[in-house]
Coordinates of N, CA and C in Angstrom, one line a residue:
X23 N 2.5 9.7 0.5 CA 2.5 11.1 0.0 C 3.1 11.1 -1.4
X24 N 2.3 12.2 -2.2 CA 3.0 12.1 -3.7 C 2.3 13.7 -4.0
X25 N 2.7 14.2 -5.2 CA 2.1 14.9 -5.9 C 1.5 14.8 -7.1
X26 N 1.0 15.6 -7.3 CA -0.3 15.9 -8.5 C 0.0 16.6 -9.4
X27 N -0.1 16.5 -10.6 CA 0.1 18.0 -11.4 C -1.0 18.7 -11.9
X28 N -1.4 20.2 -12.2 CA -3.0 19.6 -12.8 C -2.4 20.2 -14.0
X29 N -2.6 19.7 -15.2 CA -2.5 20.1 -16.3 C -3.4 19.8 -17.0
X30 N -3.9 20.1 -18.3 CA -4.7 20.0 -19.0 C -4.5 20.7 -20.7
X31 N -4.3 19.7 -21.6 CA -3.8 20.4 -22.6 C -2.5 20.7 -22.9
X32 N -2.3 21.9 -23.4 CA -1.3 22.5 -23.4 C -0.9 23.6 -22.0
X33 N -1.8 23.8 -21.0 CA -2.0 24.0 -20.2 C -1.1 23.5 -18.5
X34 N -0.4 23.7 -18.5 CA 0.9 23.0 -17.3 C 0.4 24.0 -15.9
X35 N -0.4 23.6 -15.1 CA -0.7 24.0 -13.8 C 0.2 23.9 -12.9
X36 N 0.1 23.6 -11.5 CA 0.8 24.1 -10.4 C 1.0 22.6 -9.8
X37 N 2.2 22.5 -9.1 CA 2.1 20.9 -8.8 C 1.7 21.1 -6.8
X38 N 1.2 20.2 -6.9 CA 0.5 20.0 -5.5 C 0.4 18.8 -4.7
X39 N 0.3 18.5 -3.5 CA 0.2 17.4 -3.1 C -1.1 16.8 -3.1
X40 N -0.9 15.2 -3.3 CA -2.4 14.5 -4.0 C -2.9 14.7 -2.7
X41 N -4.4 14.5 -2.4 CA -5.4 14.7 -1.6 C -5.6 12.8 -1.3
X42 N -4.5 12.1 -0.9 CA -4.6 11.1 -0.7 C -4.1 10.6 0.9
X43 N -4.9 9.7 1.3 CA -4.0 9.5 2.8 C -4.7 10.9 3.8
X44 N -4.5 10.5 5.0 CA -5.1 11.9 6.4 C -4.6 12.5 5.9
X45 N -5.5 14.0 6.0 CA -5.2 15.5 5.8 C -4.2 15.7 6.7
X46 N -4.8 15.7 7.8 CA -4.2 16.4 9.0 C -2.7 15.7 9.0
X47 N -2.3 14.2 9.5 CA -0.8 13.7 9.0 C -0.2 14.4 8.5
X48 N -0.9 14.4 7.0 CA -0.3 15.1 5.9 C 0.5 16.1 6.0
X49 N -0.2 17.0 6.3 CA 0.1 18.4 6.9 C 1.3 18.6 7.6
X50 N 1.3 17.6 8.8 CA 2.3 17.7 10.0 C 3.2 17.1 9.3
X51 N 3.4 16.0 8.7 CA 4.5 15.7 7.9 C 5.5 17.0 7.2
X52 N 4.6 17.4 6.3 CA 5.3 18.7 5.4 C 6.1 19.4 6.3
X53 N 5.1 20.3 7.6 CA 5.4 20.8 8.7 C 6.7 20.7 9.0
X54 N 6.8 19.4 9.6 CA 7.7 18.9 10.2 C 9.3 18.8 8.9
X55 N 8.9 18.5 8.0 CA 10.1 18.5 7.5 C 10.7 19.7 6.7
X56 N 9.6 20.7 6.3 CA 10.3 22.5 6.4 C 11.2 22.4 7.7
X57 N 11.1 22.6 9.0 CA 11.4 22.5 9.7 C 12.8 22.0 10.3
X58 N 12.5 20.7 9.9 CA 14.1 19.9 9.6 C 14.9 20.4 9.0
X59 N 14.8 20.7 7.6 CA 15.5 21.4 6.7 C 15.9 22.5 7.2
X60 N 15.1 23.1 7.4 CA 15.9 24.9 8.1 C 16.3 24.1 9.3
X61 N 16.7 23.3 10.8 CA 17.3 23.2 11.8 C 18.4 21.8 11.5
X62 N 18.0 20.6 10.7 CA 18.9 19.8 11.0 C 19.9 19.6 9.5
X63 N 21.1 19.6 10.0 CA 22.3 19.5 9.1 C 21.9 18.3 8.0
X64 N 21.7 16.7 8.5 CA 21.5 16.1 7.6 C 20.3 16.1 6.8
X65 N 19.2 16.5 7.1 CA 18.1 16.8 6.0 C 18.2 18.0 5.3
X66 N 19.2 19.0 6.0 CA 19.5 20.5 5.0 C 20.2 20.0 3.8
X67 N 21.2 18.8 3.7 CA 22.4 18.3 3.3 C 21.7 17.6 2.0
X68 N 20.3 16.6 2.4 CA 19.8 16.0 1.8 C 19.0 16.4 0.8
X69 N 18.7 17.7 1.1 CA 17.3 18.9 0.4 C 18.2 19.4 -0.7
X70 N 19.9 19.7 -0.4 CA 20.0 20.4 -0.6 C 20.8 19.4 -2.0
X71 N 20.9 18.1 -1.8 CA 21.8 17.3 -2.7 C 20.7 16.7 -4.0
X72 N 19.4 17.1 -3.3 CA 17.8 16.5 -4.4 C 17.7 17.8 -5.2
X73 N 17.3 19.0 -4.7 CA 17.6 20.3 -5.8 C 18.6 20.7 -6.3
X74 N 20.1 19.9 -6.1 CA 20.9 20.8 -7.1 C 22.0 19.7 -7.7
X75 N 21.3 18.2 -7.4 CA 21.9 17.2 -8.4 C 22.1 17.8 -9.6
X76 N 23.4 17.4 -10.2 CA 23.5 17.1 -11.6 C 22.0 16.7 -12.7
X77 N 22.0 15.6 -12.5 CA 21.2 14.7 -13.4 C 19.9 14.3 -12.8
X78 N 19.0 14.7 -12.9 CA 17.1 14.9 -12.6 C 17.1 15.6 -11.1
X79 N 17.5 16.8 -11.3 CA 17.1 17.3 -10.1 C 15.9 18.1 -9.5
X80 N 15.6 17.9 -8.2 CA 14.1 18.1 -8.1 C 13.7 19.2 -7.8
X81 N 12.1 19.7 -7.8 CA 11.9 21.0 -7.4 C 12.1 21.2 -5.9
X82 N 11.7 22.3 -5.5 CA 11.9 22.5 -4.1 C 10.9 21.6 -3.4
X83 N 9.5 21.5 -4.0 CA 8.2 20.9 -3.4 C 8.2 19.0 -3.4
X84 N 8.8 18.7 -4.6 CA 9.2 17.5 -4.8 C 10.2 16.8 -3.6
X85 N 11.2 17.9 -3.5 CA 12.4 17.5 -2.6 C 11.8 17.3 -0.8
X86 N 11.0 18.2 -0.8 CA 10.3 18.3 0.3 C 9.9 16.7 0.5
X87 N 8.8 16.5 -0.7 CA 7.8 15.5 -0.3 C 8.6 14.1 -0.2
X88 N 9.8 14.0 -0.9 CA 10.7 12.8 -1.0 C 11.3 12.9 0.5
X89 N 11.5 14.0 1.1 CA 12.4 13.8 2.5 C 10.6 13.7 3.5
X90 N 9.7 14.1 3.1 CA 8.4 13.5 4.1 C 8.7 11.9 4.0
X91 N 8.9 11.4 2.9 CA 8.7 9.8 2.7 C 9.9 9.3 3.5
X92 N 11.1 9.6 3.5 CA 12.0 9.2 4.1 C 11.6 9.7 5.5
X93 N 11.5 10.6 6.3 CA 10.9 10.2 7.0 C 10.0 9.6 8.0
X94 N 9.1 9.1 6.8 CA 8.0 7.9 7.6 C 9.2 6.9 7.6
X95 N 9.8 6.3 6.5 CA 10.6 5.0 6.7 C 11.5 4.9 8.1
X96 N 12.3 6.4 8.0 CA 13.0 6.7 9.3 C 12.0 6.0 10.9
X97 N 10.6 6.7 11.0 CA 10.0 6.1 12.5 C 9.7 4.6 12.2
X98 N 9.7 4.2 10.9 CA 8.8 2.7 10.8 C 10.0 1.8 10.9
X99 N 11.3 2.4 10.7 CA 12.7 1.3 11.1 C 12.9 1.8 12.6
X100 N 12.8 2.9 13.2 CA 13.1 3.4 14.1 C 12.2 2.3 15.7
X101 N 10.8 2.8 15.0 CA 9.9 2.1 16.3 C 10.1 0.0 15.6
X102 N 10.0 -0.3 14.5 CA 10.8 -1.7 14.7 C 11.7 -2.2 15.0
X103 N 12.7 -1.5 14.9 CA 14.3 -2.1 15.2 C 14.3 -1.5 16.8
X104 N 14.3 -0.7 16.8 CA 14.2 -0.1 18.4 C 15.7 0.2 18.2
X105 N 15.9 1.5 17.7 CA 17.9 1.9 17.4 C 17.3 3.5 17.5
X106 N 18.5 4.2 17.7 CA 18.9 6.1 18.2 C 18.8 5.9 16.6
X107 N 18.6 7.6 16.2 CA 18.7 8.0 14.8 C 20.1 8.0 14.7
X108 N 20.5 7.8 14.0 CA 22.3 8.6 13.5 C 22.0 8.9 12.0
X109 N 22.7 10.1 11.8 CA 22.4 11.1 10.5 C 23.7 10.8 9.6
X110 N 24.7 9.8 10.3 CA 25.5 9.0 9.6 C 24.7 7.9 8.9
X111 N 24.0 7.1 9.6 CA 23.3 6.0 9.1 C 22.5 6.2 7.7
X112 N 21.5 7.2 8.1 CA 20.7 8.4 7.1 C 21.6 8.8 5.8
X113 N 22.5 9.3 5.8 CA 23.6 9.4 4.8 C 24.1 8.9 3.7
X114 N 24.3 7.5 4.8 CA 25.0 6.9 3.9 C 24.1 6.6 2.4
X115 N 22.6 6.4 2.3 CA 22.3 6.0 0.9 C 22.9 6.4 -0.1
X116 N 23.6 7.8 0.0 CA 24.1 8.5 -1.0 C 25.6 8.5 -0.9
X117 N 26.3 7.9 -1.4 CA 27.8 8.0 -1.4 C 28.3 9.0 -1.0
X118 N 28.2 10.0 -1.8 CA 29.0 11.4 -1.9 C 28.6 12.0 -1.0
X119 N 27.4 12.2 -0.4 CA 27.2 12.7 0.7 C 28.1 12.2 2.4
X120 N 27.7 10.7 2.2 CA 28.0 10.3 3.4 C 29.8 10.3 3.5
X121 N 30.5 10.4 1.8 CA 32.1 10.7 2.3 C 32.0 12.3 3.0
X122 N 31.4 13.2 2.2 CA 31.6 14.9 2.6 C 31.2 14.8 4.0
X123 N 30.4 14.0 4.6 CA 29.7 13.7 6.0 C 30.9 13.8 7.1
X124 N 31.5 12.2 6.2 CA 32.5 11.8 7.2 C 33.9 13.1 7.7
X125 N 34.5 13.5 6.4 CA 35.4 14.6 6.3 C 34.8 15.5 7.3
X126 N 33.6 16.5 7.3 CA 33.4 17.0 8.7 C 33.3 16.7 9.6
X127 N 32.8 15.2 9.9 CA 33.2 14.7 11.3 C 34.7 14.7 11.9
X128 N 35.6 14.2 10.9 CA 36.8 14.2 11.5 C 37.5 15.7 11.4
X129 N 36.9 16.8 10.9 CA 37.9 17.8 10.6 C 37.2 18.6 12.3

C-alpha cells in the first residue's frame, strides 16, 4: 500500500492511494484500520504520534496508510511466530510512546 499524488505542473492535486495490489484487500485494510483508530488505544496513540510529531509529520491519509502497513507486518509476525498481540510489544518502536504506555499501565 502507498500513495499517489497527481500533480502536474504547478498544479498540486489530491493525494490518493496507488491503484496497486487487490482492490478489494485494499479497501478492507483502510476499513479496518479507521476503525482501529477510533476503538483501539494503541493505534489511536500511534495515529496520533504520526500527525502531530514534531519533525515530518504526516497527513491524516498518510498516517492511515503507514498504520495499514504495520498492520500487515502485525498478521505476517503474528501467523509466523504464532504469539497473542500485545500493544506493549507494538509500542515499543517508538520510545516515547512506549515510556507514556508504560506510566498508564502502572498508574
Amino acid at each position: 500500500m502507498s500513495l499517489k499524488g497527481n500533480t502536474s505542473g504547478k498544479h498540486k492535486g489530491k493525494t490518493t492511494i496507488s491503484k496497486r495490489g487487490r482492490k478489494k484487500l485494499r479497501a478492507l485494510l483502510f476499513r479496518v484500520c479507521m476503525i482501529l483508530v477510533a476503538k483501539n488505544s494503541a493505534f489511536k496513540a500511534l495515529h496520533a504520534y504520526f500527525t502531530q510529531r514534531p519533525d515530518n509529520p504526516l497527513k491524516k491519509m498518510q498516517s492511515l496508510i503507514a498504520l495499514c502497513n504495520k498492520l500487515i507486518r502485525i498478521f505476517f509476525s503474528i501467523s509466523k511466530k504464532q504469539f497473542e498481540f500485545s500493544e506493549e510489544k507494538m509500542l515499543k518502536d517508538i520510545p516515547h510512546l512506549a515510556g507514556s504506555k508504560k506510566a498508564e499501565l502502572a498508574a
